[in-house]
CSV table of C-alpha atoms and ligand atoms in Angstrom, one decimal:
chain,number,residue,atom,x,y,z
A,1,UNK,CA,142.3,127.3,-87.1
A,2,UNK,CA,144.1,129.6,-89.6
A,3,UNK,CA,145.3,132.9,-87.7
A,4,UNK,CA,145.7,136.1,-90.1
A,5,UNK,CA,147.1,139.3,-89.4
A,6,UNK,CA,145.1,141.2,-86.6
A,7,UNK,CA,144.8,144.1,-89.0
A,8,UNK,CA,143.1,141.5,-91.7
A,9,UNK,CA,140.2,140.2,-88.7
A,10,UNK,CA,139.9,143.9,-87.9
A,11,UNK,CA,139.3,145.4,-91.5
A,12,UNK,CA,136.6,143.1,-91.3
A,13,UNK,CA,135.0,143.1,-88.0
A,14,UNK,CA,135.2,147.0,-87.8
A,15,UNK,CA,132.6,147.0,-91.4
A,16,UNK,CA,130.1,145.5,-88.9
A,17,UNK,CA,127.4,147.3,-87.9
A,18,UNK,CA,126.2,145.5,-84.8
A,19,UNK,CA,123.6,147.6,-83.9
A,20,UNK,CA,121.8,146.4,-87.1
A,21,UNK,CA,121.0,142.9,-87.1
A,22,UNK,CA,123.3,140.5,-86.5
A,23,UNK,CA,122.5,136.6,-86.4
A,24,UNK,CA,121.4,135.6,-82.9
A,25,UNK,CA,121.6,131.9,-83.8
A,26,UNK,CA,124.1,130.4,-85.9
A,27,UNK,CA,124.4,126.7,-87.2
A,28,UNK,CA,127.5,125.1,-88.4
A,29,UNK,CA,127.7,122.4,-90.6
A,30,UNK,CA,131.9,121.5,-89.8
A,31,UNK,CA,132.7,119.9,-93.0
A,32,UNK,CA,136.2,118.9,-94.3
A,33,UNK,CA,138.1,117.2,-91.9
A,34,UNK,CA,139.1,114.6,-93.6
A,35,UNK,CA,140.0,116.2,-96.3
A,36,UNK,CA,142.3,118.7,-94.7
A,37,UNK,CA,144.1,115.7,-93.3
A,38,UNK,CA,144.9,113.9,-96.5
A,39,UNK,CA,146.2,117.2,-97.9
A,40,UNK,CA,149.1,116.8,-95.2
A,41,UNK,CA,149.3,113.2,-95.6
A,42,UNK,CA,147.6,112.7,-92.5
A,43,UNK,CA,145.3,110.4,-90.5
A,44,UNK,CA,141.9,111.7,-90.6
A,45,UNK,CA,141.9,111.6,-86.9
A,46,UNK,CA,144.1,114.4,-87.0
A,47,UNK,CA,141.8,116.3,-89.3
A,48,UNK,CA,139.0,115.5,-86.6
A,49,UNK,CA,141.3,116.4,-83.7
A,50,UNK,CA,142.0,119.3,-85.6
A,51,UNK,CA,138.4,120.3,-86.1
A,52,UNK,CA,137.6,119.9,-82.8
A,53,UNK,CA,140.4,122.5,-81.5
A,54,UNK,CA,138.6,124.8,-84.1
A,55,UNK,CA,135.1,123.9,-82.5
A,56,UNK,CA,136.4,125.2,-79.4
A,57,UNK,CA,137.9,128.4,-80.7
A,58,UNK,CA,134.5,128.8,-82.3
A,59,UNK,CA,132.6,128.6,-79.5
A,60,UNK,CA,135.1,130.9,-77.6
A,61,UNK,CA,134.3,133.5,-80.7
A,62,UNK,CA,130.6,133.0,-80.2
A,63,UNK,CA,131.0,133.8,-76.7
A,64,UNK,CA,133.0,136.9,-77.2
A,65,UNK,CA,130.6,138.3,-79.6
A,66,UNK,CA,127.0,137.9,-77.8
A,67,UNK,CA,125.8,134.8,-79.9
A,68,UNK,CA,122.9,133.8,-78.5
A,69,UNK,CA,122.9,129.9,-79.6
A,70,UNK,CA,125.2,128.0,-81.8
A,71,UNK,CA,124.2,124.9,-83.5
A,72,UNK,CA,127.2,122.5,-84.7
A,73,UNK,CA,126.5,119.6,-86.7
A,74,UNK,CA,129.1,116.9,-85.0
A,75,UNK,CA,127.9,113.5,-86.5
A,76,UNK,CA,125.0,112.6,-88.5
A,77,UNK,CA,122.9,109.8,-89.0
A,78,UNK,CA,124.3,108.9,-91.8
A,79,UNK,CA,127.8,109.2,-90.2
A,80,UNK,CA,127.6,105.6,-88.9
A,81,UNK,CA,128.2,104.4,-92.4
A,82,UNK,CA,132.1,105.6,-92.0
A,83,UNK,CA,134.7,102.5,-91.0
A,84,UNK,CA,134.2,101.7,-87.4
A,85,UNK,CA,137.6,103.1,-86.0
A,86,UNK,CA,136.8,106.6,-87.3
A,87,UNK,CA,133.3,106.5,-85.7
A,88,UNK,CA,135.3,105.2,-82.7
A,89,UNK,CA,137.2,108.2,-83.2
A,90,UNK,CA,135.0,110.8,-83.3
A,91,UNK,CA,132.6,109.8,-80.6
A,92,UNK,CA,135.7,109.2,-78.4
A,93,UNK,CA,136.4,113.4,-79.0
A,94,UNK,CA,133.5,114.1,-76.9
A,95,UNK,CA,134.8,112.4,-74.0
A,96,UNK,CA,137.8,114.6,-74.8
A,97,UNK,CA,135.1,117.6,-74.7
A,98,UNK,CA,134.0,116.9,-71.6
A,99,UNK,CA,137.0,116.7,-69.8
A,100,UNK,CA,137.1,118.9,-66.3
A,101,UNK,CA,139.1,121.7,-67.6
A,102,UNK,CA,137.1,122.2,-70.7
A,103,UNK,CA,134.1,122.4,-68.5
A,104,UNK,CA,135.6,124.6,-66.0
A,105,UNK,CA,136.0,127.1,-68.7
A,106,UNK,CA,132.5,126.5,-70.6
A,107,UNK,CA,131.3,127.3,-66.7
A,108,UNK,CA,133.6,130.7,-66.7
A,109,UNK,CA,132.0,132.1,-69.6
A,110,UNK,CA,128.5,131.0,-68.8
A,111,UNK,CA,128.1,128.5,-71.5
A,112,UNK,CA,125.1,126.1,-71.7
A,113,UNK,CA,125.5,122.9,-73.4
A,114,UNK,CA,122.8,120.7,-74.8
A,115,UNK,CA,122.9,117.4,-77.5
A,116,UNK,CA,120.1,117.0,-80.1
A,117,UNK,CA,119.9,114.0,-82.0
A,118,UNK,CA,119.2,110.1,-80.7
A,119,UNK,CA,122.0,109.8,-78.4
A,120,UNK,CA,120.8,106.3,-77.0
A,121,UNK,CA,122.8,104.9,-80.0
A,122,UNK,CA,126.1,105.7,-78.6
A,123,UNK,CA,127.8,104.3,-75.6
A,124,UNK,CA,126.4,104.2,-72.6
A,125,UNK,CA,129.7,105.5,-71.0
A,126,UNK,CA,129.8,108.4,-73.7
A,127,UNK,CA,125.9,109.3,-73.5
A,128,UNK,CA,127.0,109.4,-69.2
A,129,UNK,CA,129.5,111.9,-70.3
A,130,UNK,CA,127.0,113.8,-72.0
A,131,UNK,CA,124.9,114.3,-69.4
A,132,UNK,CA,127.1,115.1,-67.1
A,133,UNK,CA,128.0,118.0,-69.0
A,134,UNK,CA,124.4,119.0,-69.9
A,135,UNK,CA,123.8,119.3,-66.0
A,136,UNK,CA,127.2,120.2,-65.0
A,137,UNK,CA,126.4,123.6,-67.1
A,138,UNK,CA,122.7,123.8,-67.1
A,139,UNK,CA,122.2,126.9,-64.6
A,140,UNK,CA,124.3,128.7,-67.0
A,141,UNK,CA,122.7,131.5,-68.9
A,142,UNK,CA,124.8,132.8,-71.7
A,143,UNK,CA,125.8,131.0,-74.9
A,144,UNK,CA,123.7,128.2,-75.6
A,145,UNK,CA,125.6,125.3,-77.6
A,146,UNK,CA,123.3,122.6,-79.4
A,147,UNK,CA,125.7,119.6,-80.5
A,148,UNK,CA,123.9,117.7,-82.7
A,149,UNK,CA,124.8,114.1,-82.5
A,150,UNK,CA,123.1,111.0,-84.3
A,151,UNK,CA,121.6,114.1,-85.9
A,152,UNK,CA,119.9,113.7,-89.3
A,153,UNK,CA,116.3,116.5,-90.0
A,154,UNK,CA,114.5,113.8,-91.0
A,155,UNK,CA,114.6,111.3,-88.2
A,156,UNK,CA,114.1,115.0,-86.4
A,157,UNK,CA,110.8,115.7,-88.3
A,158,UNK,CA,109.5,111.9,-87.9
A,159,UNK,CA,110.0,111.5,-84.0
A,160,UNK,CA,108.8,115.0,-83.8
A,161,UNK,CA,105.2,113.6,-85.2
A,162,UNK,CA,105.6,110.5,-83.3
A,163,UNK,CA,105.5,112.2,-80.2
A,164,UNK,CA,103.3,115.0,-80.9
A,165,UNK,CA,100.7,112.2,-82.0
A,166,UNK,CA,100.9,110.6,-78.6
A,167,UNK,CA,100.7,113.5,-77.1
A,168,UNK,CA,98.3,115.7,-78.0
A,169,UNK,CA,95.7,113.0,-79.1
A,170,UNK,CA,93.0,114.7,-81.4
A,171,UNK,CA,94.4,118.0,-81.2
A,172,UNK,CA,94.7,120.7,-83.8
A,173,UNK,CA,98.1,120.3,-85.5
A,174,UNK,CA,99.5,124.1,-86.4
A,175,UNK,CA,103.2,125.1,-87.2
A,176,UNK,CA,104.0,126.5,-84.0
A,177,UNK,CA,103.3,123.2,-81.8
A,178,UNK,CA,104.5,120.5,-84.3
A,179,UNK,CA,108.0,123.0,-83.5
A,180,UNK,CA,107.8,122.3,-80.0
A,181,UNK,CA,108.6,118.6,-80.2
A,182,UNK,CA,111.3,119.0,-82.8
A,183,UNK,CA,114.9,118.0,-80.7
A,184,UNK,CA,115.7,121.8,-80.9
A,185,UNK,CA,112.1,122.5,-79.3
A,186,UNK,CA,111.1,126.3,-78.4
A,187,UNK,CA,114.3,127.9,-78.9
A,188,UNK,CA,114.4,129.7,-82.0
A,189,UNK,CA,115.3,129.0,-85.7
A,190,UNK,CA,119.1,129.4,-86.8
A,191,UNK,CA,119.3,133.3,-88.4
A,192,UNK,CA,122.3,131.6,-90.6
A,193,UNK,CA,123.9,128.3,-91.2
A,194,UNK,CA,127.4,127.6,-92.3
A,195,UNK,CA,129.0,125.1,-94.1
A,196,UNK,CA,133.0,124.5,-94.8
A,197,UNK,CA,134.8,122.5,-97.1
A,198,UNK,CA,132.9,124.4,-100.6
A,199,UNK,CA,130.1,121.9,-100.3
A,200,UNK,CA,126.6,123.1,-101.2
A,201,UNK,CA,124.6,120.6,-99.4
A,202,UNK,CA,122.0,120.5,-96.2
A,203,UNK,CA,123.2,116.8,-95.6
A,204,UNK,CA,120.2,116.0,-93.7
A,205,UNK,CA,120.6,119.1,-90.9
A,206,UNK,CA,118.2,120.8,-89.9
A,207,UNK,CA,115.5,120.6,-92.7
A,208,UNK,CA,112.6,121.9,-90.3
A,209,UNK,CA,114.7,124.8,-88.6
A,210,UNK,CA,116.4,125.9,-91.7
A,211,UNK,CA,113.2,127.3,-93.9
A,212,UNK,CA,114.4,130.7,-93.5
A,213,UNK,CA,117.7,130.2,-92.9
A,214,UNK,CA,120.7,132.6,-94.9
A,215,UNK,CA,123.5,129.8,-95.7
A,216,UNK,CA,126.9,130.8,-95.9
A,217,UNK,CA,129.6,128.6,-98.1
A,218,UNK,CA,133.0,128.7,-97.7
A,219,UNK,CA,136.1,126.5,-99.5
A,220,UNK,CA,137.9,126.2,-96.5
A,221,UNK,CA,137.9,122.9,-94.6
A,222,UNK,CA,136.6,122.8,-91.1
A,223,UNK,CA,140.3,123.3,-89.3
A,224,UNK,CA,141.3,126.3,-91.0
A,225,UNK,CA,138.0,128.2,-90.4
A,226,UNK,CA,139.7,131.1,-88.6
A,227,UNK,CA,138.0,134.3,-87.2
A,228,UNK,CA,138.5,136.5,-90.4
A,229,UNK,CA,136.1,134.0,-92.0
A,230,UNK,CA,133.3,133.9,-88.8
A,231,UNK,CA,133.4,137.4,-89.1
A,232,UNK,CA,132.9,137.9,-92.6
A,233,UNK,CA,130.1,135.4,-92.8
A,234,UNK,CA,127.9,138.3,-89.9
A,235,UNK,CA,129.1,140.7,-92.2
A,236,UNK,CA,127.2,139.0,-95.4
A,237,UNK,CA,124.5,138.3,-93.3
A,238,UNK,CA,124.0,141.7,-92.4
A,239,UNK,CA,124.7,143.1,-96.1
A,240,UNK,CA,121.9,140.7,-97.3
A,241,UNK,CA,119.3,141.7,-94.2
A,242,UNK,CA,119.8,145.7,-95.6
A,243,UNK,CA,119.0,144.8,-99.1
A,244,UNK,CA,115.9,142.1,-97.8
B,301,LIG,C1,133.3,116.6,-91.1
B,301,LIG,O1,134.5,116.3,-91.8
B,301,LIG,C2,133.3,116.0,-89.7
B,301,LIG,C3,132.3,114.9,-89.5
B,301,LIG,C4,131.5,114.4,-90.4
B,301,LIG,C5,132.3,114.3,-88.2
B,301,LIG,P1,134.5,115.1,-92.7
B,301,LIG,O2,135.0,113.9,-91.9
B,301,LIG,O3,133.2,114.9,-93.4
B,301,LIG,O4,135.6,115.5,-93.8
B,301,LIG,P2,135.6,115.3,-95.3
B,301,LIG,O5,134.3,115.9,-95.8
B,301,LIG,O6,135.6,113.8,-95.6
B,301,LIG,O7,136.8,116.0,-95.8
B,302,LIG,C1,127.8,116.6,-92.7
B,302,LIG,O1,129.0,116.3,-93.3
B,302,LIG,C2,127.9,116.1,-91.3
B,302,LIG,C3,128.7,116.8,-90.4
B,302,LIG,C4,129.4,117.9,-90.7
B,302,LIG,C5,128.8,116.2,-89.1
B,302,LIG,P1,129.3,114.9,-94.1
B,302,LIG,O2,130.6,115.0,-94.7
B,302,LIG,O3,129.0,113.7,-93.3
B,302,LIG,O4,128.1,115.0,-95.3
B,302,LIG,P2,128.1,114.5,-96.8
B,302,LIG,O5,128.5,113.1,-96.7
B,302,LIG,O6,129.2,115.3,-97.5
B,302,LIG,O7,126.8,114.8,-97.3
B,303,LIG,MG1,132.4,115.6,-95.2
């Protein structure tokens, strides 16, 4: 994460006006990684080990702020397509994640943790380390964090109907219930979705949740999204609610 001037995070953080609307629910699409790695003539582990010190920072801003939910996209379906030792890699990060002091702190500020996606494609060992942490923080009541892993909107939208067909056999099929069996279920849409590393693309996040979505771009690669940037991203959110 890049750190500016306090003055800098400041000028912008003090133009927010956060008794008009703010995003309750922000998704994150943490792209660039790699790239910020082969910049420094680097590994891109490091650019994931990177990334993942700025996921935590993140969530510590979310916190701070009274974010209601934070979506961050952590590995797609389509992800499983990289070579095998970065997958190895990045899936090992979330045993990293859910190490004892990490929890001890998501459980200090209240955080709630949650996965969407298939996660019965991963390890059994990692998928036990995910639910550990879901229940290790589910009577918390404060930040909710949805990591979505083996995530892609599509194979969202199809299991979504699978189920839904099974379940309500014969039923009236409206808007509001299809929702309910989407992974992210009855908790509400993402206000505004973010997405590093200058690319302009939904890469398969989302596609249900995101209908009336703001999306906020920014050139910088994942690791260097510092708090000047989280906070000007509310600010344009809350610049383009006044003029909507
Ligand atoms: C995003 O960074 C992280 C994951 C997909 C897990 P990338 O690994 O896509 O980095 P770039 O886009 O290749 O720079
Ligand atoms: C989207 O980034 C997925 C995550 C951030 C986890 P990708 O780098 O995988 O997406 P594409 O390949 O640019 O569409
Ligand atoms: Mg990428």
């Amino acid at each position: 994460m890049k750190w500016f001037g306090l003055s800098r995070v400041r000028a912008v953080k003090e133009k927010i006006d956060w008794n008009s609307p703010t995003p309750k629910h922000i998704a994150i699409m943490m792209d660039g990684n790699g790239r910020w790695a082969k910049r420094r003539g680097l590994p891109r582990s490091a650019g994931h080990y990177a990334g993942m010190q700025t996921m935590r920072e993140t969530i510590n801003m979310c916190h701070r702020n009274g974010i209601d939910s934070l979506t961050l996209y952590a590995f797609s379906t389509e992800n499983w397509k990289r070579p095998k030792d970065e997958v190895d890699y990045i899936i090992s990060l979330v045993g990293e994640f859910v190490q004892d002091t990490n929890v001890q702190e998501l459980n200090e500020n209240n955080i709630r943790v949650f996965f969407i996606g298939d996660i019965s494609r991963f390890p059994e060992e990692t998928q036990e380390a995910m639910r550990k942490v879901v229940g290790l923080t589910y009577n918390n009541s404060g930040l909710k964090i949805f990591f979505a892993m083996n995530y892609g909107g599509r194979s969202d939208i199809l299991q979504a109907a699978r189920s839904m067909l099974e379940t309500n056999k014969g039923k009236e099929i409206t808007e509001e219930e299809f929702e309910r069996f989407l992974y992210t279920g009855q908790n509400p849409c993402p206000d505004l979705l973010i997405r590093t590393s200058g690319e302009k693309r939904l890469s398969n996040f989302l596609l249900w949740q995101s209908a009336h979505t703001e999306l906020w771009f920014t050139d910088e690669m994942w690791p260097d999204f510092s708090e000047e940037l989280f906070y000007q991203s509310i600010l344009d959110y809350q610049n383009r609610k006044k003029r909507a």
